[in-house]
XYZ file of C-alpha atoms in Angstrom:
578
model
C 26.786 0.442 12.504
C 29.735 2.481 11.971
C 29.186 2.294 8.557
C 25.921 4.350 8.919
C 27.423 6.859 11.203
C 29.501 7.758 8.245
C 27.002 8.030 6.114
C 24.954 9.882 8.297
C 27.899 12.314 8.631
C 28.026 12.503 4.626
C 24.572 13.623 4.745
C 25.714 16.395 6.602
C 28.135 17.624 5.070
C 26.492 17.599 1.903
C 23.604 18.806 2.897
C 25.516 22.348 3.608
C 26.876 22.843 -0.316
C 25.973 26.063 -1.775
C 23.224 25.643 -4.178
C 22.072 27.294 -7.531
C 19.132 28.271 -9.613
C 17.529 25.364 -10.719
C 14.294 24.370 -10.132
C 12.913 21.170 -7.513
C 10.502 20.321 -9.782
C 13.025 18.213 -11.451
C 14.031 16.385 -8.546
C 11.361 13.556 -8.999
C 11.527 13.692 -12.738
C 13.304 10.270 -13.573
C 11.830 8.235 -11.040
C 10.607 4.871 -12.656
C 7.410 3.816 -12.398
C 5.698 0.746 -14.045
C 2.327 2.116 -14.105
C 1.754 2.345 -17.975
C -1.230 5.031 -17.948
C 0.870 7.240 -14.718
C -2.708 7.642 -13.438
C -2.217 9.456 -9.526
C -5.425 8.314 -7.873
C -6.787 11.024 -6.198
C -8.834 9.704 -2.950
C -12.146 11.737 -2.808
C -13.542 13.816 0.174
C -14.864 10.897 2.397
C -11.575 9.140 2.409
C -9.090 11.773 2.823
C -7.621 11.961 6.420
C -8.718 8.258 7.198
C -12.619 9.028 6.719
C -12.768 5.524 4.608
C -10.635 2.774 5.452
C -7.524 2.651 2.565
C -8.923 -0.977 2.122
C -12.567 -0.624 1.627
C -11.683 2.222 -1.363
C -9.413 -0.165 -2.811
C -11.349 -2.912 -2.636
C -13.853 -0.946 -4.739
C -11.922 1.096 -6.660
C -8.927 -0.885 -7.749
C -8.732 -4.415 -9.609
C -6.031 -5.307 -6.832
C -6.745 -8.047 -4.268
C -7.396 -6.738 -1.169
C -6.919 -9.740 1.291
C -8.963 -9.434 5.107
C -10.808 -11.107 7.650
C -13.223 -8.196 8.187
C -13.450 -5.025 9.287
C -11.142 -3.363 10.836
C -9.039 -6.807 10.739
C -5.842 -7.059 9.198
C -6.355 -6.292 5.631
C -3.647 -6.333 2.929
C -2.971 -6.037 -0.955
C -1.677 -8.256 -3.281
C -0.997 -6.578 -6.508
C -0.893 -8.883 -9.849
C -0.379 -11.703 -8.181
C 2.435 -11.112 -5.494
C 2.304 -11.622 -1.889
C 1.687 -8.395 -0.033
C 5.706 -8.248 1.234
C 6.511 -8.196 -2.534
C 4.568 -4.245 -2.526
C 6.254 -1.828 -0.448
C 4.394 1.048 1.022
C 6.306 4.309 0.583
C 5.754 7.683 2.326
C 8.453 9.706 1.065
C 10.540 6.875 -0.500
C 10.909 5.576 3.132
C 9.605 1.893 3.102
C 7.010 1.518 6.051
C 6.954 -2.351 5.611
C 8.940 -4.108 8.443
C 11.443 -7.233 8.753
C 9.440 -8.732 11.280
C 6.064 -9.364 9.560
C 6.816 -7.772 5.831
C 3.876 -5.941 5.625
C 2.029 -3.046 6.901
C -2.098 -3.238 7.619
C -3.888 -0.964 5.644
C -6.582 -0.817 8.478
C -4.081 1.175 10.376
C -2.673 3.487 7.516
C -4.485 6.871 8.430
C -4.395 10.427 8.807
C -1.508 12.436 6.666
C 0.230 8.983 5.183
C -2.762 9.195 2.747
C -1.863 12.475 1.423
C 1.373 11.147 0.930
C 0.836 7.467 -0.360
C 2.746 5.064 -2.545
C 1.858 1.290 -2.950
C 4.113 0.016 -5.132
C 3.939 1.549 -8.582
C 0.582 3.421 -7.626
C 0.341 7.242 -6.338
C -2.418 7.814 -4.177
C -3.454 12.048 -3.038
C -5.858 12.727 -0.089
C -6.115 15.991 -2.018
C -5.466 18.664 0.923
C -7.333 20.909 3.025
C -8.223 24.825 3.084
C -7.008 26.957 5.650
C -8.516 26.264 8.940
C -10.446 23.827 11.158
C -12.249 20.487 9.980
C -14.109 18.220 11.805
C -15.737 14.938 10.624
C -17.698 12.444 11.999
C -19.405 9.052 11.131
C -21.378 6.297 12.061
C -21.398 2.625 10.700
C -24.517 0.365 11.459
C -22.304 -2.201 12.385
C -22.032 -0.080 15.403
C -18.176 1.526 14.218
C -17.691 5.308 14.814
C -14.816 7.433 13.670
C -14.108 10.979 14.544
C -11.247 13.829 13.071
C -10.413 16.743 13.643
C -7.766 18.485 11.123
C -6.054 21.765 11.169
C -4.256 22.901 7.826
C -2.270 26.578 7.572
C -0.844 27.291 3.985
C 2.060 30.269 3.932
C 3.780 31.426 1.315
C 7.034 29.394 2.378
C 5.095 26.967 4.894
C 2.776 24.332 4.730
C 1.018 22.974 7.940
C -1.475 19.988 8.364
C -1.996 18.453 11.764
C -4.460 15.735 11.966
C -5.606 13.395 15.065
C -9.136 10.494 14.908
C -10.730 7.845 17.100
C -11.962 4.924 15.576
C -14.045 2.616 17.850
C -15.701 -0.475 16.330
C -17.749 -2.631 17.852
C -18.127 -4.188 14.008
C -21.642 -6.080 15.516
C -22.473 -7.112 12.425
C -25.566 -9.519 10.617
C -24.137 -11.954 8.021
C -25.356 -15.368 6.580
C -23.892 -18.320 6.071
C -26.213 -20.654 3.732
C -29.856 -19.944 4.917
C -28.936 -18.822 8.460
C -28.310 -15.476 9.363
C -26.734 -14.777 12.653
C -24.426 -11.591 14.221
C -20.294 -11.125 14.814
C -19.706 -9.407 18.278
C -16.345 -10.664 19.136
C -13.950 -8.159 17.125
C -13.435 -5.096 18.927
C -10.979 -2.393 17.499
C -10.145 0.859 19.363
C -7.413 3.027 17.389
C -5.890 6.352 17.677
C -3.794 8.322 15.480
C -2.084 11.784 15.333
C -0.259 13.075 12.403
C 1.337 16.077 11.610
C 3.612 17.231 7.982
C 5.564 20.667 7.502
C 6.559 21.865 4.602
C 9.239 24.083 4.347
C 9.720 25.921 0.865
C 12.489 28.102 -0.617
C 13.505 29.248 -4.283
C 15.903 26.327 -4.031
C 14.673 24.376 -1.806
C 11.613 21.457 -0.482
C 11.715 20.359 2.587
C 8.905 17.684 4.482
C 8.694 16.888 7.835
C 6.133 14.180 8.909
C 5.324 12.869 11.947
C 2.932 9.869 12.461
C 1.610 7.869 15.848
C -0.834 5.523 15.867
C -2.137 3.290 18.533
C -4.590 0.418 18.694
C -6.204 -2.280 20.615
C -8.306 -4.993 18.808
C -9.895 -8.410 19.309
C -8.846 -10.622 16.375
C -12.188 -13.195 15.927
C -11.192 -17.180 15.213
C -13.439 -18.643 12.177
C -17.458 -18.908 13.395
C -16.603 -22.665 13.417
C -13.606 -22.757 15.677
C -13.711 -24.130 19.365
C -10.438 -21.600 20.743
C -10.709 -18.123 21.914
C -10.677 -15.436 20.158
C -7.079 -13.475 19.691
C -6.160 -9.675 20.562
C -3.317 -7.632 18.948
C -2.300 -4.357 20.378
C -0.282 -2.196 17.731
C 2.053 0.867 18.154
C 3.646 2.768 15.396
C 5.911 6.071 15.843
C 6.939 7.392 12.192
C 9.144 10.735 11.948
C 10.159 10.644 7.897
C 12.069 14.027 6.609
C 13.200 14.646 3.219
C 15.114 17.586 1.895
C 15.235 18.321 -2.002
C 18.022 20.887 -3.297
C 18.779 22.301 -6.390
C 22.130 21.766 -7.620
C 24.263 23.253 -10.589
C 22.051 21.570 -13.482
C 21.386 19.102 -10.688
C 19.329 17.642 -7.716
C 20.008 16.579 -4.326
C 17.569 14.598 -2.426
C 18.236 13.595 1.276
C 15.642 11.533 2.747
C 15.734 10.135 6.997
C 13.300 8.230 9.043
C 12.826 6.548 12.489
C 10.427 3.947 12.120
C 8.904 2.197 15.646
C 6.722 -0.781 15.487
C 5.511 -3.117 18.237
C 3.318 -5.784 18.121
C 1.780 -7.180 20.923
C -0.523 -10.951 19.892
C -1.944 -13.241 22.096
C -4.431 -16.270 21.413
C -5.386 -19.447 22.495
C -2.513 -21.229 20.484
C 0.205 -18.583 20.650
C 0.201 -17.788 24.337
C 1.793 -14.257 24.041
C 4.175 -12.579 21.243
C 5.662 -9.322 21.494
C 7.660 -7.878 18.671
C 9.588 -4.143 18.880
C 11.019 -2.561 15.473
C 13.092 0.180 15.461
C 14.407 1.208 12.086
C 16.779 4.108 11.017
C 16.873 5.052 7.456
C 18.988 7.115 5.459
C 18.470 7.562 1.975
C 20.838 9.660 -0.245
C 19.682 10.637 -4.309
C 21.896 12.895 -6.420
C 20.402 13.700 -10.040
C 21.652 15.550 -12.887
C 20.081 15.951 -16.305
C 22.329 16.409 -19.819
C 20.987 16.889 -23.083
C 18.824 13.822 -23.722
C 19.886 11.832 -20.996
C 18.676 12.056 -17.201
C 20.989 10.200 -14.509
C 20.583 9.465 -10.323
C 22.881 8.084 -8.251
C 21.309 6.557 -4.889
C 22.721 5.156 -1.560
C 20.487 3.796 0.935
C 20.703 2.627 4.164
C 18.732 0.827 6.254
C 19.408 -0.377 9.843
C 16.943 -2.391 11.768
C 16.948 -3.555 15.733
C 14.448 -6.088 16.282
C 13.780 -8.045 19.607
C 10.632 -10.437 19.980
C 9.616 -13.004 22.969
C 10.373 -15.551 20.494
C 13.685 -14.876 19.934
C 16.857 -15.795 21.850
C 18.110 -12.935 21.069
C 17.822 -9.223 19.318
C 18.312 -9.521 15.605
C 20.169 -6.509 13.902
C 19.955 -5.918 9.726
C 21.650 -3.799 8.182
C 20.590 -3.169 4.153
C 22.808 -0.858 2.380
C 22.500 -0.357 -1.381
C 23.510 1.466 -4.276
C 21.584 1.900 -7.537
C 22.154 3.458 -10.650
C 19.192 5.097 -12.543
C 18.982 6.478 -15.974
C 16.844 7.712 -18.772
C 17.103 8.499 -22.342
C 15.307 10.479 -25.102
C 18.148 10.806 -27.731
C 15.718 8.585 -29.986
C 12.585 10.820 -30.672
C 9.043 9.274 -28.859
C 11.334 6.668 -27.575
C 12.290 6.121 -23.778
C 14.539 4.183 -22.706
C 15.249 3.424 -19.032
C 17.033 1.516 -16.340
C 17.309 1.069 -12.861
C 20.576 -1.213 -11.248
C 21.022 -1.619 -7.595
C 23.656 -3.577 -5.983
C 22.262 -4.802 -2.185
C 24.543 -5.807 1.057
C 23.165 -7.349 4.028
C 25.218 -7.394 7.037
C 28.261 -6.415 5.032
C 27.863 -10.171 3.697
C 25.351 -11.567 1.401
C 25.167 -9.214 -1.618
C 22.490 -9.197 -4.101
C 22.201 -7.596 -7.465
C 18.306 -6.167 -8.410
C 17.994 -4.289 -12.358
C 14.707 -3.064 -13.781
C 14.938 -2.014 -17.920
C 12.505 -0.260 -19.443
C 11.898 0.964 -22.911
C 8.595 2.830 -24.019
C 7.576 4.702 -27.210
C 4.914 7.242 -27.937
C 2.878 7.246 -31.528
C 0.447 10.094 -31.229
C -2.297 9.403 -29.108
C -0.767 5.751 -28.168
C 2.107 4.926 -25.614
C 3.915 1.184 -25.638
C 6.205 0.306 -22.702
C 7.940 -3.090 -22.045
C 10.070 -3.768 -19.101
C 11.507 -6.333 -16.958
C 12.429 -6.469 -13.591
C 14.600 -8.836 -11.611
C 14.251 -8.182 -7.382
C 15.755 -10.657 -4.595
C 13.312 -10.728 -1.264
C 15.010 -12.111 2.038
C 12.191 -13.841 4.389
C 10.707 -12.212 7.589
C 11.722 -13.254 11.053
C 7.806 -14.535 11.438
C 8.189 -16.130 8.333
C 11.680 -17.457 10.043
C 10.461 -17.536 13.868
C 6.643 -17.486 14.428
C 6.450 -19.832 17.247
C 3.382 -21.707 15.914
C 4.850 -22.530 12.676
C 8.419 -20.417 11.573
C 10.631 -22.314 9.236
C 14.478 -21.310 9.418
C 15.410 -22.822 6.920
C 13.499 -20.676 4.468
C 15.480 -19.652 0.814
C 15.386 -15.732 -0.480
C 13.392 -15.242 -3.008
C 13.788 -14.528 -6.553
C 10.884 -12.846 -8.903
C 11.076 -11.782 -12.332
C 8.749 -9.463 -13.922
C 8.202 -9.311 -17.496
C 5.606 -6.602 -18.735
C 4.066 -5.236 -21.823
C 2.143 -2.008 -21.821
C -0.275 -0.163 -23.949
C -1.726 3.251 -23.469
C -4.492 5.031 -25.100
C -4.548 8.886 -24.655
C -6.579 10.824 -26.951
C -7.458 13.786 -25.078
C -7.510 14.736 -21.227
C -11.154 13.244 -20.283
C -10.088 9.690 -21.700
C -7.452 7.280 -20.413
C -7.239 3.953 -21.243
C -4.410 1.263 -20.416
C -4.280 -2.530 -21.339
C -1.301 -4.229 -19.456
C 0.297 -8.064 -19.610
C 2.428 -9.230 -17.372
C 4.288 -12.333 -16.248
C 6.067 -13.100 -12.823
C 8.416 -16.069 -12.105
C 9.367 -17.018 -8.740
C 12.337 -18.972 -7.602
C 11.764 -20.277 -3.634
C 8.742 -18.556 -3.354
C 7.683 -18.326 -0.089
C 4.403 -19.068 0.544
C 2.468 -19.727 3.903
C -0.199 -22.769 3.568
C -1.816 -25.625 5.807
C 0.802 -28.095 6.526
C -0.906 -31.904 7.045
C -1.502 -31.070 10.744
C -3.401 -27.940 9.686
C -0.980 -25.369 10.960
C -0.302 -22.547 8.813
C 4.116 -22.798 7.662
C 5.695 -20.835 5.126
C 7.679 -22.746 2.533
C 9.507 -22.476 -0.432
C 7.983 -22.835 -3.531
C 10.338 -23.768 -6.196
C 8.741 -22.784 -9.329
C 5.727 -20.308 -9.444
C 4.309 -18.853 -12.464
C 2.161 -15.554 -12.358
C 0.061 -14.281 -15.291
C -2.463 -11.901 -15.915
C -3.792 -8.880 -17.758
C -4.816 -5.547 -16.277
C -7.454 -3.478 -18.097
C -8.462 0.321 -17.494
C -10.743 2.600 -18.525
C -11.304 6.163 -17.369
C -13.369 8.050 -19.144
C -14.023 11.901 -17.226
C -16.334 15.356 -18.282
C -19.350 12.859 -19.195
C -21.974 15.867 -19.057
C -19.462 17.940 -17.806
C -19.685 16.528 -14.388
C -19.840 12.944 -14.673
C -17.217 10.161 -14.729
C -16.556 6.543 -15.320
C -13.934 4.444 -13.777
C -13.179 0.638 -14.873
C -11.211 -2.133 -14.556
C -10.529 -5.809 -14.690
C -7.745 -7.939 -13.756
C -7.245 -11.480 -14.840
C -4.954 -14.040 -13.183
C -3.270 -17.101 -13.492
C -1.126 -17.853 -10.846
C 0.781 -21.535 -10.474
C 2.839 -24.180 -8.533
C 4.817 -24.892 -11.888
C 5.237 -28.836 -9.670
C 1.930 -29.560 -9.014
C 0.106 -27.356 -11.674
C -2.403 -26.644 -8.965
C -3.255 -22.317 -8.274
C -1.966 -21.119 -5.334
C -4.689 -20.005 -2.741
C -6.064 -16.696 -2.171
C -5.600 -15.654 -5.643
C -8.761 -14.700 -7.682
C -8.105 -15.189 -11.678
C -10.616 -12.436 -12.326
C -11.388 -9.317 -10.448
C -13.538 -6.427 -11.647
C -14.788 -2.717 -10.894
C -16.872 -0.293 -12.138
C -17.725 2.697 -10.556
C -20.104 6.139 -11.925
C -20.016 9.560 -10.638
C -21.726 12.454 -10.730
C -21.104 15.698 -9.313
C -22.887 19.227 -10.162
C -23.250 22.049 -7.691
C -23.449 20.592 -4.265
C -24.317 16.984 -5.089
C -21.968 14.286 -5.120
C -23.195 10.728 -6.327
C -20.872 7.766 -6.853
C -21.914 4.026 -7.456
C -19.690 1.111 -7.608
C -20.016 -2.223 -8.482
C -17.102 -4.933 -7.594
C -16.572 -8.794 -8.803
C -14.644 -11.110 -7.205
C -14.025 -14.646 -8.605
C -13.747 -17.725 -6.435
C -10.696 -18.708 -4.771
C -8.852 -22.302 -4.017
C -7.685 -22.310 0.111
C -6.114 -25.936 -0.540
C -3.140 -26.521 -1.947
C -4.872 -29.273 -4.102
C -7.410 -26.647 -5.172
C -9.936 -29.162 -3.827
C -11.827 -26.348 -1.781
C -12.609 -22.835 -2.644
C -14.235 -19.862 -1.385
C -16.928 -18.423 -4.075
C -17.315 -16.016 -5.981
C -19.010 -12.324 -5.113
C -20.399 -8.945 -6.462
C -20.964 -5.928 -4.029
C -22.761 -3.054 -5.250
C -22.086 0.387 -3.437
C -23.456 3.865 -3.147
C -21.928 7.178 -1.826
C -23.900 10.781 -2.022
C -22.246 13.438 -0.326
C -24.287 17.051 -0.020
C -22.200 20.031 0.668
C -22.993 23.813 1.989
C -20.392 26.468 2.441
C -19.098 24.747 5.554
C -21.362 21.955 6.384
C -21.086 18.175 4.333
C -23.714 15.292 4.732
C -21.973 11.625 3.601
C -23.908 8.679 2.770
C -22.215 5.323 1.811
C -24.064 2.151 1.528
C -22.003 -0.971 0.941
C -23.411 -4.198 -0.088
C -26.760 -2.707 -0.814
C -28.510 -6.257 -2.297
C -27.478 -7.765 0.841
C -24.990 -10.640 -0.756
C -23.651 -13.175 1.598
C -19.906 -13.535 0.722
C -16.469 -14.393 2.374
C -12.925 -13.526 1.759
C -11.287 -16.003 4.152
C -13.207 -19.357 4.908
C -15.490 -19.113 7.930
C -14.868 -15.325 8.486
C -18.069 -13.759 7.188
C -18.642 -10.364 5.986
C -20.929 -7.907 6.974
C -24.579 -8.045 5.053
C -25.652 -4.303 3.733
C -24.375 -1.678 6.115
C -24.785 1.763 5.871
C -22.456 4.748 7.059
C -23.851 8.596 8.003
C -20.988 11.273 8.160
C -20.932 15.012 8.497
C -18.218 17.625 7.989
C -17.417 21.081 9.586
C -15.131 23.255 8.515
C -14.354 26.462 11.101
């Protein structure tokens, strides 16, 4: 701890140096990103400020797994292949993904955090508001409504957004299960949010202020076939993230802070009652400076985390300090070469050692990239301590990532990307059916990840239209047993149209699926599904209509054995703006 103080004390100090006329905009420029085709995803109209939930759009418009039990449910991603603590979710560059469970549910990710989104190696932009009032409402015919209200004030040197919605689900919901269709009523979510973000701006100068609460209260549903109670889970999240960017002599200085609260409150017919409190302090320190040909950052961060839970003895304290070395190099024309070394100490004790290389050259309208990564993961205390099935003797993890990337870029309406890609895990930790049916993580000596990522974007169609596709493939392994691991689709498609002209918006999607083993042996499997979707939004000066229809041929389909999903649904929004 009084290591951090110091630091904290550094950051102060610092943070009072004279600075000098060089732009911010270079403050970002040598951050390393695996994304071949650097495609930002820019969330449209119906989902900014939490309109559509961050997992339905990705589900549709992404070839990444999004893994739930329904709506409103805990929903989560797993990106080529990894588990869903492998992908941290960055607002910032502060990680929002906690040591207790690892991960953070997407249902709950609302308001500003979309504006201000990373998942991994993918951007994601709510796009902003005008000046002035917004309100937006909606209706789901699973009985779910949602209601916003958003104020945004743009100065010369100050940028407001305040945000606050209500999301009450009922999620009462028809679904069929062979030739029997019947209705959900037992998964209640209530959930509250309020969000604000300043943005302070000088000649020398970026400063962002965020401040995120969220609240909710759900009823967790056990599978259709199960004789126990239902669960509930009561969440609370406080997030105040700041981040100052300064322009140095031919440098950059980047001082980023954050108090992170999370409590979890579960209770079920197994686990009589769990409560978990979070409180994280972050500190995170960048210093860049560019010569000639070659760009350089130096950062320190810290990370302390409290943690107390009913199934703990005690409080458990982490401290994660590291400090990384980044670089990048263009002495070699249309070649880039880049690198990313961070040396990791937990609790002053363990240290690990985490390097990411990457070299990528440009031949006119084609980009190649190949990189690896190497990244050491330490298990979660419910991974460690879940009272129903923890394992303390759990391993850290090791993963390697080996990638090869090709981009096709002929001119601004086309963008194309092809990428391979190979992960190898050492004590992978994986949670799976022990022979008395409960759910234990364990360590998975050998797993093998494989897969190809395809994109295709393809924009001014007509002047107004658009296409958007993708495909993943996947082969992911128990080297041991040669057997898949569960919940991982090998193939995964989308392919959405768009149209807009005048006041007319018209997007339809279509999503694949592919089945997916839930036993170990690979004996049982969910199967495979397509969903076909369709949004039109109408817009007047102030007023917007918003249609979306999901699962319009009414497919029967599950993610998770035994947890159905809603049959076609529709949704009916409108928008003011004051």
């Amino acid at each position: 701890m009084k290591q951090l103080i110091s630091v904290i004390f550094l950051c102060f100090i610092i943070s009072n140096l004279s600075s000098q006329d060089v732009l911010t905009t270079k403050v970002d420029s040598i951050f390393i990103t695996d994304n071949a085709s650097d495609i930002k995803k820019i969330i449209p109209e119906q989902t900014k400020i939490g309109r559509t939930p961050l997992a339905t759009y990705l589900s549709e418009q992404s070839s990444s797994y999004i893994h739930t039990s329904g709506p409103g449910l805990l929903s989560t991603i797993r990106i080529e292949g990894l588990e869903a603590r492998h992908t941290p979710i960055n607002v910032l560059g502060v990680n929002l993904n906690s040591p207790v469970n690892g991960v953070k549910d997407l249902t709950l990710i609302n308001g500003i955090l979309l504006n201000n989104l990373h998942i991994g190696d993918r951007s994601f932009s709510g796009g902003g508001n005008i000046n002035g009032w917004e309100f937006f409402s909606a209706y789901n015919t699973n009985q779910n409504a949602h209601v916003d209200l958003s104020y945004t004030k743009n100065k010369k040197k100050l940028e407001y957004t305040a945000s606050t919605a209500i999301d009450y689900n009922l999620n009462r919901y028809n679904y069929k299960l062979g030739d029997t269709e019947s209705q959900r009523e037992n998964s209640q979510l209530i959930n509250y949010t309020y969000s604000e973000k300043y943005r302070f701006i000088t000649k020398k100068s970026l400063t962002d202020l965020i401040l995120y609460v969220q609240q909710s209260d759900r009823d967790i549903p056990n599978s259709i076939t199960s004789t126990y109670d239902e669960a509930n889970q009561k969440d609370k999240n406080i997030n105040i993230i700041a981040q100052h960017a300064r322009s140095l002599k031919n440098s950059s200085l980047k001082l980023s802070t954050a108090y992170l609260f999370e409590k979890i409150d579960f209770s079920s017919f197994v686990v009589d009652t769990s409560v978990s409190r979070n409180n994280a302090f972050v500190l995170n320190i960048e210093w860049a400076k560019e010569y000639k040909h070659t760009q350089v950052k130096l950062a320190l961060d810290n990370r302390y985390d409290r943690t107390s839970a009913s199934f703990f003895i005690d409080h458990i304290d982490r401290l994660e300090q590291s400090l990384g070395l980044q670089f990048q190099n263009t002495t070699i024309p249309n070649i880039i070469l880049s690198g990313d070394f961070r040396s990791r100490v937990l609790d002053t004790q363990n240290l690990f050692v985490d390097y990411h290389a990457k070299a990528a050259y440009k031949w006119r309208q084609l980009s190649f990239y190949t990189s690896f990564r190497k990244k050491n993961y330490l298990p979660t205390f419910n991974d460690l301590y879940w009272p129903s099935g923890g394992n303390e003797d759990l391993r850290n993890e090791l993963i390697k990532t080996y990638k090869l990337g090709l981009l096709y870029k002929p001119n601004s309406s086309i963008n194309a990307s092809v990428i391979a890609y190979q992960n190898t895990g050492k004590n992978w930790i994986l949670w799976q059916p022990n022979n008395m049916g409960i759910w234990t993580p364990e360590n998975i000596n050998n797993v093998h990840n494989k897969g190809i990522d395809l994109s295709v974007i393809i924009k001014d169609i007509y002047k107004n239209g658009m296409v958007d596709i993708g495909a993943s493939f996947l082969n992911s392994r128990n080297v041991l047993t040669d057997k898949e691991l569960i919940y991982r689709p090998s193939f995964k498609s989308y392919m959405t149209l768009s149209y807009i002209k005048n006041k007319v918006g018209v997007r339809y999607n279509i999503s694949y699926t592919s089945r997916r083993f839930i036993s170990t042996d690979n004996a049982l499997q969910v199967d495979a599904y397509m969903l076909h979707n369709l949004s039109v939004n109408y817009r007047l000066s102030k007023l917007g209509f918003h249609l979306h229809v999901k699962n319009i041929l009414n497919t029967s389909y599950e993610i998770i054995p035994y947890y159905p999903m809603p049959l076609r649904n529709v949704t009916f929004a409108a928008s003011l703006k004051i």
